Every structure is written in structure tokens, then in C-alpha cells.
XYZ file of C-alpha atoms in Angstrom:
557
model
C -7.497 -31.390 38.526
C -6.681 -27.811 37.555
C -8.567 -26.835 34.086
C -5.671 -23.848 33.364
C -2.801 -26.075 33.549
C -0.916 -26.995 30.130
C -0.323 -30.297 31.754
C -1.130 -33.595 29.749
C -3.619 -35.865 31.265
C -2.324 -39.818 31.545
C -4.021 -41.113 28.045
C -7.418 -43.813 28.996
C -5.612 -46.807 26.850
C -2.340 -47.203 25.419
C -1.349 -46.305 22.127
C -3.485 -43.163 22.414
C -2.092 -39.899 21.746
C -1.904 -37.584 25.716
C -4.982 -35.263 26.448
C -4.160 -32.197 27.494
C -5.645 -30.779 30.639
C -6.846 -27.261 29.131
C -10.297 -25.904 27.374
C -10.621 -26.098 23.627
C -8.883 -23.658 21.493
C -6.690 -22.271 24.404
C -4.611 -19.074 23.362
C -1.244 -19.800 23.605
C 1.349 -16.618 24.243
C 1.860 -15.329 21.041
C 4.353 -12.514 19.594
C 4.402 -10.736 16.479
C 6.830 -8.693 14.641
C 4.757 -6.159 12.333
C 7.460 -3.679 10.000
C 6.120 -0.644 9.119
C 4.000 1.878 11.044
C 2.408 3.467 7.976
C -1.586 3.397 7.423
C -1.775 -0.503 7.188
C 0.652 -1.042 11.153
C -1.631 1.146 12.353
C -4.732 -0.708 11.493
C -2.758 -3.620 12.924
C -2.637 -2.216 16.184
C -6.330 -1.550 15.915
C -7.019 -5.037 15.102
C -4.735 -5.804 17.667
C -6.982 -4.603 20.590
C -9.341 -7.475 20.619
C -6.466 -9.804 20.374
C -6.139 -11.910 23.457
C -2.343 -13.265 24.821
C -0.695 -11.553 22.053
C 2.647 -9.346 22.036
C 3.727 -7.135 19.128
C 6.741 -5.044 18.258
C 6.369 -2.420 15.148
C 9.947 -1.496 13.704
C 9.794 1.429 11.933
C 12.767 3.061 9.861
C 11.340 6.644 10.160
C 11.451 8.370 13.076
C 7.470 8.528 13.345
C 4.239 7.040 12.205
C 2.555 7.757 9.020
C 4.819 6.043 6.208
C 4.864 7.322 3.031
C 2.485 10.416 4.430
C 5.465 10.893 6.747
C 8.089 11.029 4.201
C 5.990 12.698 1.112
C 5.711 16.789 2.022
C 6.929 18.135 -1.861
C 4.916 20.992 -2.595
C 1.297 20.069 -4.121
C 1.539 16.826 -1.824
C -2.033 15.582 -1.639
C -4.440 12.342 -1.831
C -6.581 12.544 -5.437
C -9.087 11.088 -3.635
C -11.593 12.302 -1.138
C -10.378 12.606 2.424
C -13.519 10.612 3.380
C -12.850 7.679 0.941
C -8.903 7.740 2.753
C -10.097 6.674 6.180
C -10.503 3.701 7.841
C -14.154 2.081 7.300
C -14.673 2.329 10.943
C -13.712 5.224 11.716
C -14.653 8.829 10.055
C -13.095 12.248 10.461
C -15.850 14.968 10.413
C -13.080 17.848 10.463
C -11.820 16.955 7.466
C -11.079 20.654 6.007
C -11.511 19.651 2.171
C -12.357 17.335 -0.362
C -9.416 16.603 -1.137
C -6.501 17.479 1.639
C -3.065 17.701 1.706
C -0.060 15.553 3.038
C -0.069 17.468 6.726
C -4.094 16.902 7.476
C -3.803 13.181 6.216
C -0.679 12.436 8.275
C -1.930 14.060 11.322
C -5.278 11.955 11.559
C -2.852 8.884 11.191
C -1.093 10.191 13.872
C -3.768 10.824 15.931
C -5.010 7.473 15.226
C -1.818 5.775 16.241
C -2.018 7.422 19.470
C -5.372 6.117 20.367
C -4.725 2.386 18.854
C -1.303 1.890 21.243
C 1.141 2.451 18.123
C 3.625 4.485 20.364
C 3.975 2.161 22.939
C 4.727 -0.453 21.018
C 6.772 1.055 17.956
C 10.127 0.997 18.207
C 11.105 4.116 15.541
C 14.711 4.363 14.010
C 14.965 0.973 13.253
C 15.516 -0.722 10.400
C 14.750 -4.305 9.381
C 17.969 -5.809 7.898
C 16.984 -9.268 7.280
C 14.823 -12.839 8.425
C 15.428 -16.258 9.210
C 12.814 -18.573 9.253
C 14.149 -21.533 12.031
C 12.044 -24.409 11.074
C 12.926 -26.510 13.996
C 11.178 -23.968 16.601
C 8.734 -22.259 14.527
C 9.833 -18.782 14.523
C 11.230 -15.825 12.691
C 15.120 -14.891 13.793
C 14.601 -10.836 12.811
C 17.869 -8.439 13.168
C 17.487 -4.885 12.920
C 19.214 -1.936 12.985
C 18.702 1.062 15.733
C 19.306 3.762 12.940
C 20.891 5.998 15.944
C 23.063 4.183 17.374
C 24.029 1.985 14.401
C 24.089 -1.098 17.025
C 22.274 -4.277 15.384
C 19.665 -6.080 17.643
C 17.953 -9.782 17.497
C 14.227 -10.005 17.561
C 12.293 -13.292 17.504
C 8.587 -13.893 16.275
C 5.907 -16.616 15.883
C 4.395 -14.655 12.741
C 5.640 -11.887 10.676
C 3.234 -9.312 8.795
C 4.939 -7.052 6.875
C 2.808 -3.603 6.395
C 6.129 -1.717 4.986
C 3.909 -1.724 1.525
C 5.420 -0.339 -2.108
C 5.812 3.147 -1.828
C 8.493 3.067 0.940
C 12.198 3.248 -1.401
C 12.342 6.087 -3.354
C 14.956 5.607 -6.173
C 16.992 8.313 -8.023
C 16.440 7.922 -11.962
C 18.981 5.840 -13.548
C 20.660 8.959 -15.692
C 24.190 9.111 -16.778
C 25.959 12.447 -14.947
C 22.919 12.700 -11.777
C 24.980 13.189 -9.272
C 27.752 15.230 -10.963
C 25.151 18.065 -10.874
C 26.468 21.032 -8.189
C 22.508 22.809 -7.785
C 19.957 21.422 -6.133
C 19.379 17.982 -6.477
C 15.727 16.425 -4.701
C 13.168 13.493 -5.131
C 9.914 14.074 -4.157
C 10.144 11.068 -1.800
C 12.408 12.955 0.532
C 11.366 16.410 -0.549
C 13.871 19.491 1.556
C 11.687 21.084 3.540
C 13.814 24.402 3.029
C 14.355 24.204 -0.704
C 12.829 27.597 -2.039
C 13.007 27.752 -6.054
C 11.233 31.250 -5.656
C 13.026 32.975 -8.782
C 14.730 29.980 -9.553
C 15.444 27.813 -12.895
C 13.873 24.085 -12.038
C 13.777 21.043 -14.379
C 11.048 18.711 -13.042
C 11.498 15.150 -14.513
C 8.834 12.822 -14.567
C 4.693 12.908 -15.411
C 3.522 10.757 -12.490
C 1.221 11.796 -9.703
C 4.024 13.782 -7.716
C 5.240 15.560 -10.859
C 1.537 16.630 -11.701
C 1.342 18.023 -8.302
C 4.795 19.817 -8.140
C 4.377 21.474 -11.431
C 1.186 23.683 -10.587
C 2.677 24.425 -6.718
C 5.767 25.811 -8.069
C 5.072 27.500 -11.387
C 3.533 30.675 -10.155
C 7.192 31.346 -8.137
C 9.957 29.787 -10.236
C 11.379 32.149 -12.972
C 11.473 28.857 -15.231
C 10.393 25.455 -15.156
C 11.452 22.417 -17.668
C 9.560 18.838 -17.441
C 10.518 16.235 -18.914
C 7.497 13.693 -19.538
C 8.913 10.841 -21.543
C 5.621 9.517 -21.715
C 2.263 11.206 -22.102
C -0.084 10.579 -18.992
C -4.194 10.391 -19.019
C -5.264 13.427 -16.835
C -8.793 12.906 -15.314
C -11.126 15.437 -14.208
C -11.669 15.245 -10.228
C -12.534 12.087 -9.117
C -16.054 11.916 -7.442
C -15.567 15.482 -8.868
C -19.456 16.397 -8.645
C -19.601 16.190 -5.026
C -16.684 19.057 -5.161
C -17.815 22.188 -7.261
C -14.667 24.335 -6.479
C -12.425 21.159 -7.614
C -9.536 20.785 -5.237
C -10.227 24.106 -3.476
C -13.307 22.800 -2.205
C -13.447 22.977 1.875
C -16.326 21.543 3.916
C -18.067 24.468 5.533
C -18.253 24.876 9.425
C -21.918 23.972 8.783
C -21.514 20.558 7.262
C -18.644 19.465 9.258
C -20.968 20.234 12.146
C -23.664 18.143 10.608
C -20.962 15.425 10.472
C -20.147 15.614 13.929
C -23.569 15.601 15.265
C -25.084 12.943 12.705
C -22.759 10.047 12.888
C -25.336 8.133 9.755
C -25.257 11.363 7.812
C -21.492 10.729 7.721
C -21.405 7.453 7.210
C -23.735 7.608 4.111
C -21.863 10.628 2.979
C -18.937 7.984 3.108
C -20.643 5.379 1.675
C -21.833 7.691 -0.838
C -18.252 8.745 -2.143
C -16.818 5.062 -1.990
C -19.677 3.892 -4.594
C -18.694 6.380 -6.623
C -15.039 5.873 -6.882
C -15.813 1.877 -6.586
C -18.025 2.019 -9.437
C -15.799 3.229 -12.031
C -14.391 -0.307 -11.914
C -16.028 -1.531 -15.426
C -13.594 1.751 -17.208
C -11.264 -0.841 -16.985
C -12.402 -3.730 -19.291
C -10.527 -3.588 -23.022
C -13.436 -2.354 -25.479
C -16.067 -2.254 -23.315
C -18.887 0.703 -23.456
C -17.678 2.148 -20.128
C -13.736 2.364 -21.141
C -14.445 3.838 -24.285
C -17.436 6.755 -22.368
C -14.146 7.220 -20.081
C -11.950 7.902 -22.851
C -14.073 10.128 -24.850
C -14.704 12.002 -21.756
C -11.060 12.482 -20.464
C -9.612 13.061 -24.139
C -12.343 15.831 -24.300
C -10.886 17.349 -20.867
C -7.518 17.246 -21.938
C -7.996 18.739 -25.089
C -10.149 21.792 -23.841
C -7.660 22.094 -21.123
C -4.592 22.204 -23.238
C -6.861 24.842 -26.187
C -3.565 27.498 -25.462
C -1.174 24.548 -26.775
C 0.663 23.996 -29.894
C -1.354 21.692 -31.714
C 1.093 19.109 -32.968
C 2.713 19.371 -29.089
C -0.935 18.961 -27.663
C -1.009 15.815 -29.477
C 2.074 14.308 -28.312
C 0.584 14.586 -24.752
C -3.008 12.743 -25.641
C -1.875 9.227 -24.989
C -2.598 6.072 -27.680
C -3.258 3.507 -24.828
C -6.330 2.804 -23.066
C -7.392 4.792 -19.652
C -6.097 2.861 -16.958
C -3.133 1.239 -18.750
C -1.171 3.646 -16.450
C -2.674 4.892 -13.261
C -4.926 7.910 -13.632
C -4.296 10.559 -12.320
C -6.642 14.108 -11.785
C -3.935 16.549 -12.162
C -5.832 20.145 -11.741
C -3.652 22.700 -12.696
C -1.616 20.314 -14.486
C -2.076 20.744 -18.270
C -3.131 24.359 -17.359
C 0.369 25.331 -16.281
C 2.179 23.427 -19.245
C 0.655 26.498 -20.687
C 2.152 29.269 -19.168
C 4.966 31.155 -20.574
C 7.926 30.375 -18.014
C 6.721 26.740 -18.584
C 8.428 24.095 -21.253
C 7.690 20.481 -21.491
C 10.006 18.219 -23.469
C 9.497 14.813 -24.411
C 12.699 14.175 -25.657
C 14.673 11.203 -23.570
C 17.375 13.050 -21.270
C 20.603 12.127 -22.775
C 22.884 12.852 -19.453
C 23.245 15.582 -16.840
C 26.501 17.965 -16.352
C 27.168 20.009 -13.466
C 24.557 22.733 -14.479
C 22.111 21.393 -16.888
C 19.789 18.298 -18.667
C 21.043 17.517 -21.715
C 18.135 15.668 -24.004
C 18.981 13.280 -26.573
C 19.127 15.583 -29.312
C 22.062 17.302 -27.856
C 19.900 20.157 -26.684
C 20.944 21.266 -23.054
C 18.701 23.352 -20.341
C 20.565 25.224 -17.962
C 18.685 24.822 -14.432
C 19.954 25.888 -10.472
C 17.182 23.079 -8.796
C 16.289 19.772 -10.637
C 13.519 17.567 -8.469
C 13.465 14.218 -9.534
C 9.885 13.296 -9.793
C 10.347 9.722 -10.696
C 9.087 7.298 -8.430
C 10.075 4.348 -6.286
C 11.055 0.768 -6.214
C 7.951 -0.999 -7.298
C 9.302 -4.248 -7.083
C 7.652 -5.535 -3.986
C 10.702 -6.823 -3.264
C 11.827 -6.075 0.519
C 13.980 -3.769 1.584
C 15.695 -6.724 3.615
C 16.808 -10.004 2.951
C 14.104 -12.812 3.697
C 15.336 -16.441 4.164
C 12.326 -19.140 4.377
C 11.975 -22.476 4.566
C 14.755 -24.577 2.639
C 17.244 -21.649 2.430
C 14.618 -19.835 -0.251
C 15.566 -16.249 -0.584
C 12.756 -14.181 -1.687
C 14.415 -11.839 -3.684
C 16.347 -13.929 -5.523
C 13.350 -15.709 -6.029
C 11.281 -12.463 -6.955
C 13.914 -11.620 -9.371
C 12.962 -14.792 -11.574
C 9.512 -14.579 -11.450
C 8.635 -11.465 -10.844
C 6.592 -10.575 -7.023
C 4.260 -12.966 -7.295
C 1.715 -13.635 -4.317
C -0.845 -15.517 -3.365
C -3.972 -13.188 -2.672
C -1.795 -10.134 -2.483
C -1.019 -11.718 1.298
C 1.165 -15.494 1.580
C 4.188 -16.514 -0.365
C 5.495 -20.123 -0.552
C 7.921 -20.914 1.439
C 7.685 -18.218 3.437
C 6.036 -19.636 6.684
C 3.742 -17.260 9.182
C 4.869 -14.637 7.097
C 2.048 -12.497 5.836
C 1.584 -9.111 3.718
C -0.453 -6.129 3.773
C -0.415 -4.534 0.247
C 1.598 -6.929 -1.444
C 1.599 -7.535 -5.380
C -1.828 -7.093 -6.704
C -3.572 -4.944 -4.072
C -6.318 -2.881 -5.076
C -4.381 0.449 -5.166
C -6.214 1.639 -8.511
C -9.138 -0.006 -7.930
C -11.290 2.253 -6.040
C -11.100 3.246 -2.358
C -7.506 1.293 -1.246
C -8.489 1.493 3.161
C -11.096 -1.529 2.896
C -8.664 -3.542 1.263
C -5.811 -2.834 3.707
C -8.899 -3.916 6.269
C -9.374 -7.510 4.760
C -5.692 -8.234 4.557
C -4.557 -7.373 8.215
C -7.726 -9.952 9.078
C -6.533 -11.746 6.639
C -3.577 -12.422 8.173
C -4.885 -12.577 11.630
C -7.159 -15.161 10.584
C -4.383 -17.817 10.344
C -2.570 -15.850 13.378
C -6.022 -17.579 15.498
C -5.042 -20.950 14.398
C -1.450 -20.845 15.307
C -2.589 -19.534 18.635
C -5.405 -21.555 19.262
C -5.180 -24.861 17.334
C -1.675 -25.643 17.929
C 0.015 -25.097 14.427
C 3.428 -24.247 14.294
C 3.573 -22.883 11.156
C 1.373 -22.507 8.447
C 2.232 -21.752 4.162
C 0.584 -21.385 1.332
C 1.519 -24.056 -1.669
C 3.323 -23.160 -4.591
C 0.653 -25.012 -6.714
C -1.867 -22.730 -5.345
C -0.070 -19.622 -5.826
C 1.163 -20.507 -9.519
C -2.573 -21.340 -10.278
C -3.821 -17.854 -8.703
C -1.317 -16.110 -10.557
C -2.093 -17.863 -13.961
C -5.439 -17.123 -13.763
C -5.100 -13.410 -12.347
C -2.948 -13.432 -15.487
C -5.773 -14.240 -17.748
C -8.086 -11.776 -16.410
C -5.938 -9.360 -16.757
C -5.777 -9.841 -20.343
C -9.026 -8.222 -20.594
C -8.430 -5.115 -18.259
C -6.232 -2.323 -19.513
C -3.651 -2.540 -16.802
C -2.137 -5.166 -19.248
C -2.113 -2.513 -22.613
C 0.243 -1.207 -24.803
C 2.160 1.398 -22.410
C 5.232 1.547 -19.805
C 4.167 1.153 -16.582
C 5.055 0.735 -12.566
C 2.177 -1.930 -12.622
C 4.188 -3.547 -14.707
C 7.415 -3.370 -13.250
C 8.333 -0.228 -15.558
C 7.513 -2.335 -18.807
C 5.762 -2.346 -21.754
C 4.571 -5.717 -21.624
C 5.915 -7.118 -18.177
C 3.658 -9.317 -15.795
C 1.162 -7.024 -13.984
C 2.119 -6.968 -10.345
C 0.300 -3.636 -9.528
C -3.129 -3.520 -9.282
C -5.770 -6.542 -8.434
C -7.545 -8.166 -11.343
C -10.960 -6.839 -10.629
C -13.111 -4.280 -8.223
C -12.535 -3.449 -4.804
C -15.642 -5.417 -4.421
C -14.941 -8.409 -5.614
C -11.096 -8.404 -3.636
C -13.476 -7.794 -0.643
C -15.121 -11.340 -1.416
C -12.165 -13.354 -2.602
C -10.381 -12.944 1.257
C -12.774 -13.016 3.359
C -12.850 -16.674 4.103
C -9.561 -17.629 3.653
C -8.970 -20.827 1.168
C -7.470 -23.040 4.148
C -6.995 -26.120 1.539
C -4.723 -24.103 -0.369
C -2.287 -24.200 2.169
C 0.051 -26.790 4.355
C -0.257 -27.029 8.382
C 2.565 -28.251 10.681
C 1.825 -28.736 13.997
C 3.633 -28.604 17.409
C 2.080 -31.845 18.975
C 2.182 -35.321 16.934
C -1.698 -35.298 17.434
C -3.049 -32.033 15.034
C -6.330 -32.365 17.502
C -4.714 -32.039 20.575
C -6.194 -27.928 20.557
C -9.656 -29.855 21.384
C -7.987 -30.762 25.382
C -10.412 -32.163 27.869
C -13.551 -31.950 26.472
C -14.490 -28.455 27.751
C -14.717 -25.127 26.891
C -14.238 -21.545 28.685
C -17.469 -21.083 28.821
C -17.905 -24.103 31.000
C -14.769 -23.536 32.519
C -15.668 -19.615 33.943
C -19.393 -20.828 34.424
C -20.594 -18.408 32.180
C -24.373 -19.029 30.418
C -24.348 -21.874 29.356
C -27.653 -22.202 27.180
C -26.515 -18.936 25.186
C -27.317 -20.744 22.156
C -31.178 -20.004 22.368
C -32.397 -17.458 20.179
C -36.394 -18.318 20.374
């Protein structure tokens, strides 16, 4: 009797259900489609190495790794958080130049780490996902895509799906009358021109997010005039974790330390550990009245104010915002407020009215005659893919989304969408402290229901819609008491005032940490390939037995 073979063994009595003549929990060949090769594919493929039987295509639209570090290189781009807090908790860079670094130094340590985790060889880049089937009769995903080059569409096939294409991958233009009738320079920091030079040039910069915070500083020094237009006023933090950097952004790790950090692997892993409690404990800011949110207001109303002491009052006031910190993400512009200041500087909070061929024309009828305008305004924060996703009974999940709002369960599942499975989904922790542990605990996540399809015999496995309505109800309810649900338009809220929160999680980085890493199996429904869910247990032995390993392993005294 061979102990490999898939065979079934003649059942002992009729009636009973076939035994099948392999070991318990016996990987079966497996293949994966993963979309995206951005921070969270490549931690994927990382995970991937220990995976045994396993196959895995990446698609990826751009024509290299990296994602949105990839596409994002407007001037100022940055992380406004420590490089050592933006790397994967198990592995750290000791050449890390600065605190904080810039778009180039973060995308080239993805890079590098997508060469050493297999990424290249098995990405295929220049293609774009158009759409999914689910085929409930065989258990898979039908997948076409697009090779971007050749415009030729191609079939893929898949046991499980895991999307890692995350939020900030569709850039969108600002919805203003007259955009496009413009004849200067027209940009979005999203797809920046790498050859755009507004040295001595007039530039309106609209928006007051994170990218327009950055561009204005860069560019001020070299433009003979810059316009922003901040519809709405923005908290603007001091440096965060800003005490272990006394030059502020400018501060570089010395050839000294970033020896120390090569040669002292558990120096740099408490320096790491050092900087994630910091960011991970400013978690409480967020609670609606509480001691900590109002210590963090006083304290970045006080930096604000000093910062902007050159101002017009009655202007300066107009840029203190009346909501909470946190209702919209925080952001440490430096430089920011300090170049609002300068004298070939103007910021205007008046709503832009339209856009001729030449100029922004505000509400008031005012018009500002520019050569370059760079659209710092965002992207799609929907969640809703960039392709079309068909599940089980024909649901469409954007039509679906578009009702309800993205609504997940655990950031990760989605009814009806079987062995489907997503990696910074609605309500990841991307303002709750250090984002890379997070992305950690949803690629196992996934790949802890990824085991059971391989080794227990399901055929497809999806969370319940009771489950995820009752996570979502109650996330709703605790966000009641955080200030990501106050008084303000924001992205977390799908651009709203008063929308359902689909942004951030509902608590610390911490406590997401705990709530995924044993996976609720109850809250979700099984199907299986064989009639017999136990069949995965076979004959009644085990590799171990099988490869004649040690078999009395189990003593530990």
C-alpha cells in the first residue's frame, strides 16, 4: 500500500464514507493570485517561503515593485514617520540615512527586499487586473488581466485570491468645472512629472493633505509665486516621535550609530521597539474628551500658533481647526505653516469656483493667474477595486459597496466573496500607530484559512454576512467615542462630514494585533470538496510516521 498515493482505500463496512490512502492534513497543490506588488505583496512573498506545494502569480499594473512608493516622487515626498517604524518587524535596515527619509530610500529597501523574497520571479509587471469570477462549481477564481504593453487580455485561474493592491493606488483629478481646459501645466502628486521644473514659475497648489504639506515647503524657495488653496484647515503636529530627532526632519543617523546598528542587531531592535511604543502609544489622543485628546490639542494648537506668529491674525485663525485632533489624519508638516508665511506665498480658503485656460477662479469671482497648477488632492478612498469582482450568487462588490459603503469583516473577508482575502482593506490601522505589523497579521491572516483549504480539504471558505454586519455595528459604536467620527470632512469618511468611518480601525495597533490573531473560524461557512468534511484525517497516520522521523518529539522533561 503506497502512503503518498491520493487513492481511496475500499471503506471496512458499507455505508461508510472512502478513506483515503494519504497522511493527515496532506498539502494539496495550491495556486494563488496575489494583485499588487506594493509593501503588503511583498510581505506575501516573504510569507510565502515557508509555504509548502504552493504557486503564486503577483500582477502588478506598474512596471515595478514598490506601489504607491513607486508611483509617489512629487517633491517633499517622504514617510512622517520614522524609517525604523516603516519596516517590516522582522527585518531592520541599519543604513537608514535619516529619521525620517524620503520616497527614493523607502522604495529602494522595498526593492531590495523584493529581490531577496522571490517577488521578480514571480511578478508579472504591466498587467492589470480587469475583473473576477468566482466559479462555484470548481472552487476557483476565473481572473482576466490585461498585459498593459501589448494590450492583449489573458485568463488566470486561482484557488484563493488576496488582494494587497491597498487604498492609495487611484489617484483622482479633483472634480472642478474647467480642469482640463487649462493649457499650463497640469499634475497630481500621484503621478508627479519627473521633469516639471516650476523654478521661476507661478504654481497654484490645491489641497492641505499630507502631499500638499510636503510640496509647499519643497517648492517655495524656487517658484516666483505659489497659491494654495486649503478648503479646509488641517491639524499640523510637531514631529512625530520628534524627541528622538533634534534636527526635525533633517536629522541623519551618523556613520557611528548606523555602525552600532549593524554590529548590535538588539541595540536595533530595541531602538525599533523603542520608536514603535512611542508612536503606538499616542493611541488614547484619540478618545472624544478624554485627558490625553485634550493635552494633544493644547499642545498642537500651541505649535501652530507660534509657528504661524508672522500671520494675519484673523487668517491665522481660519487655519486653527474647530474639530478634534485626529478627526482628520495628522499630519507633521515642517516647513508647512512656516512657508504660508513667506512673501511669494498666498493661501486662500475660498472654494475654487472653476478653472480657465490660465487661471483658478475662487468663488468670489477672484481669479489667480498661474503657468503650473499640481493637484494635491488625493485618491479614491473608496476601497472599492479597481476591477470588477463577481462572487458567489452573481454579487458584485461594487455595486454592493456603493450601498453600504466598504464594509469588511476584520479589515480582511467580505461575504460572498469566497477565498478572497484583503490586506489593508476598510478599517486598517493606517492612523493608528506603526501601519507594517498590521499588514503582518493580515497576510497571516489570510494564510491562515489558505492552510485549511490546502490541508483540510475545503473548497472554499466565507465569512457570514451576520458576522460582518455585527462587526461593523459594533466597530460603529466604538467609533462614536474616537474622533475619527467628529465634526469635519474627511477621506476616513469617504470625503464626508458625517459618513460611516471606513478609514482607520476602531482602536490601537495593539489591540488590531489581538483581534486577528486567531481567526474567529465560527464566524464563517466551510464547503468542502469530499461529502465527508473529515476525510483530511486519511489513514490514520501522519508524516512524521510516514518519513520515520522522531517519533517521541513530544517529550519536553
Amino acid at each position: 500500500m503506497g502512503l503518498t498515493s491520493s487513492s481511496s482505500l475500499p471503506s471496512p463496512s458499507t455505508g461508510l464514507p472512502p478513506v483515503t490512502d494519504t497522511p493527515i492534513n496532506t498539502s494539496r497543490p495550491l495556486r494563488i493570485i496575489v494583485i499588487g506588488a506594493g509593501i503588503s505583496g511583498i510581505a506575501f512573498a516573504y510569507k510565502a517561503q515557508s509555504l509548502r506545494n504552493i504557486s503564486y502569480t503577483i500582477y502588478e499594473k506598474n512596471a515595478d515593485v514598490g506601489g504607491t512608493w513607486f508611483e509617489s516622487r512629487y517633491p517633499g515626498c517622504s514617510c512622517d514617520i520614522p524609517a525604523h517604524s516603516y519596516s517590516y518587524p522582522w527585518v531592520g535596515n541599519p543604513e537608514w540615512s535619516k529619521v525620517y527619509v524620503g520616497a527614493e530610500e523607502i522604495w529602494g529597501f522595498y526593492r531590495d527586499r523584493a529581490r531577496e523574497y522571490g517577488v521578480y520571479e514571480h511578478t508579472r509587471f504591466k498587467h492589470r487586473v480587469l475583473g473576477m469570477v468566482w466559479d462555484e462549481q470548481r472552487g476557483k477564481w476565473n481572473v482576466k488581466i490585461e498585459d498593459l504593453e501589448s494590450g492583449k487580455v489573458v485568463e488566470d485561474e486561482a484557488d484563493v485570491v488576496l488582494n494587497c493592491a491597498g487604498v492609495l493606488n487611484r489617484w483622482k483629478w479633483p472634480e472642478i468645472e474647467g480642469l482640463h481646459s487649462f493649457k499650463g501645466v497640469l499634475a497630481h502628486t500621484g503621478s508627479y512629472p519627473q521633469d516639471l521644473d516650476v523654478t521661476g514659475k507661478k504654481v497654484a497648489v490645491i489641497g492641505a493633505g499630507s502631499s500638499a504639506i510636503q510640496v509647499v515647503p519643497t517648492i517655495q524657495p524656487v517658484v516666483e509665486r505659489l497659491v494654495n488653496f486649503a478648503r479646509s484647515p488641517t491639524w499640523i503636529a510637531p514631529q512625530f516621535v520628534g524627541r528622538l530627532a533634534p534636527d526635525g526632519r533633517a536629522t541623519v543617523y551618523s556613520e557611528e550609530q548606523k555602525r552600532k546598528f549593524r554590529e548590535d542587531p538588539e541595540y536595533l531592535r530595541q531602538y525599533r521597539r523603542e520608536v514603535d511604543h512611542e508612536l503606538n502609544s499616542r493611541f488614547p489622543n484619540f478618545y472624544k474628551g478624554s485627558p490625553a485628546q485634550k493635552a494633544s490639542r493644547e499642545l498642537v494648537e500651541k505649535s501652530m500658533r507660534e509657528r504661524l506668529a508672522r500671520m494675519d491674525p484673523e487668517l491665522r485663525e481660519k487655519l486653527i481647526p474647530d474639530f478634534d485632533v485626529g478627526c482628520r489624519r495628522v499630519t507633521p508638516g515642517e516647513g508647512y505653516l512656516e512657508a504660508l508665511q513667506e512673501d511669494n506665498v498666498e493661501i486662500v480658503r475660498t472654494s475654487i469656483k472653476e478653472i480657465t485656460a490660465d487661471a483658478v477662479v475662487t468663488s468670489d469671482g477672484k481669479s489667480y493667474p498661474v503657468d503650473v497648477i499640481i493637484t494635491a488632492t488625493g485618491y479614491d478612498t473608496s476601497y472599492v477595486p479597481a476591477f470588477q469582482v463577481t462572487g458567489r450568487n452573481n454579487v458584485d462588490l461594487a455595486e454592493r459597496w456603493a450601498k453600504t459603503g466598504a464594509e469588511a469583516y476584520f479589515t480582511c473577508a467580505v461575504p460572498d466573496m469566497p477565498n478572497y482575502f484583503m490586506v489593508v482593506g476598510p478599517n486598517t490601522p493606517i492612523s493608528n500607530g506603526s501601519l507594517m505589523p498590521s499588514i503582518e497579521a493580515q497576510v497571516e491572516f489570510a494564510l491562515n484559512f489558505v492552510d485549511k483549504i490546502q490541508c483540510q480539504g475545503v473548497k472554499s471558505v466565507v465569512v457570514s454576512t451576520q458576522a460582518t454586519t455585527e462587526f461593523n455595528d459594533y466597530k460603529d459604536a466604538v467609533m462614536e467615542k474616537l474622533t475619527f467620527s467628529g465634526d469635519c470632512n474627511s477621506w476616513y469618511k469617504g470625503g464626508q462630514r458625517d459618513g460611516r468611518i471606513v478609514g482607520p480601525w476602531f482602536g490601537s495597533v495593539n489591540h488590531f494585533l489581538e483581534s486577528v490573531k486567531s481567526p474567529r473560524y465560527q464566524d464563517f461557512e466551510f464547503t468542502y470538496h469530499t461529502e465527508n468534511r473529515f476525510a483530511y484525517l486519511g489513514n490514520g497516520l501522519c508524516e512524521r510516521d510516514v518519513k520515520k522521523e522522531e517519533l517521541g518529539w513530544y517529550i519536553r522533561a
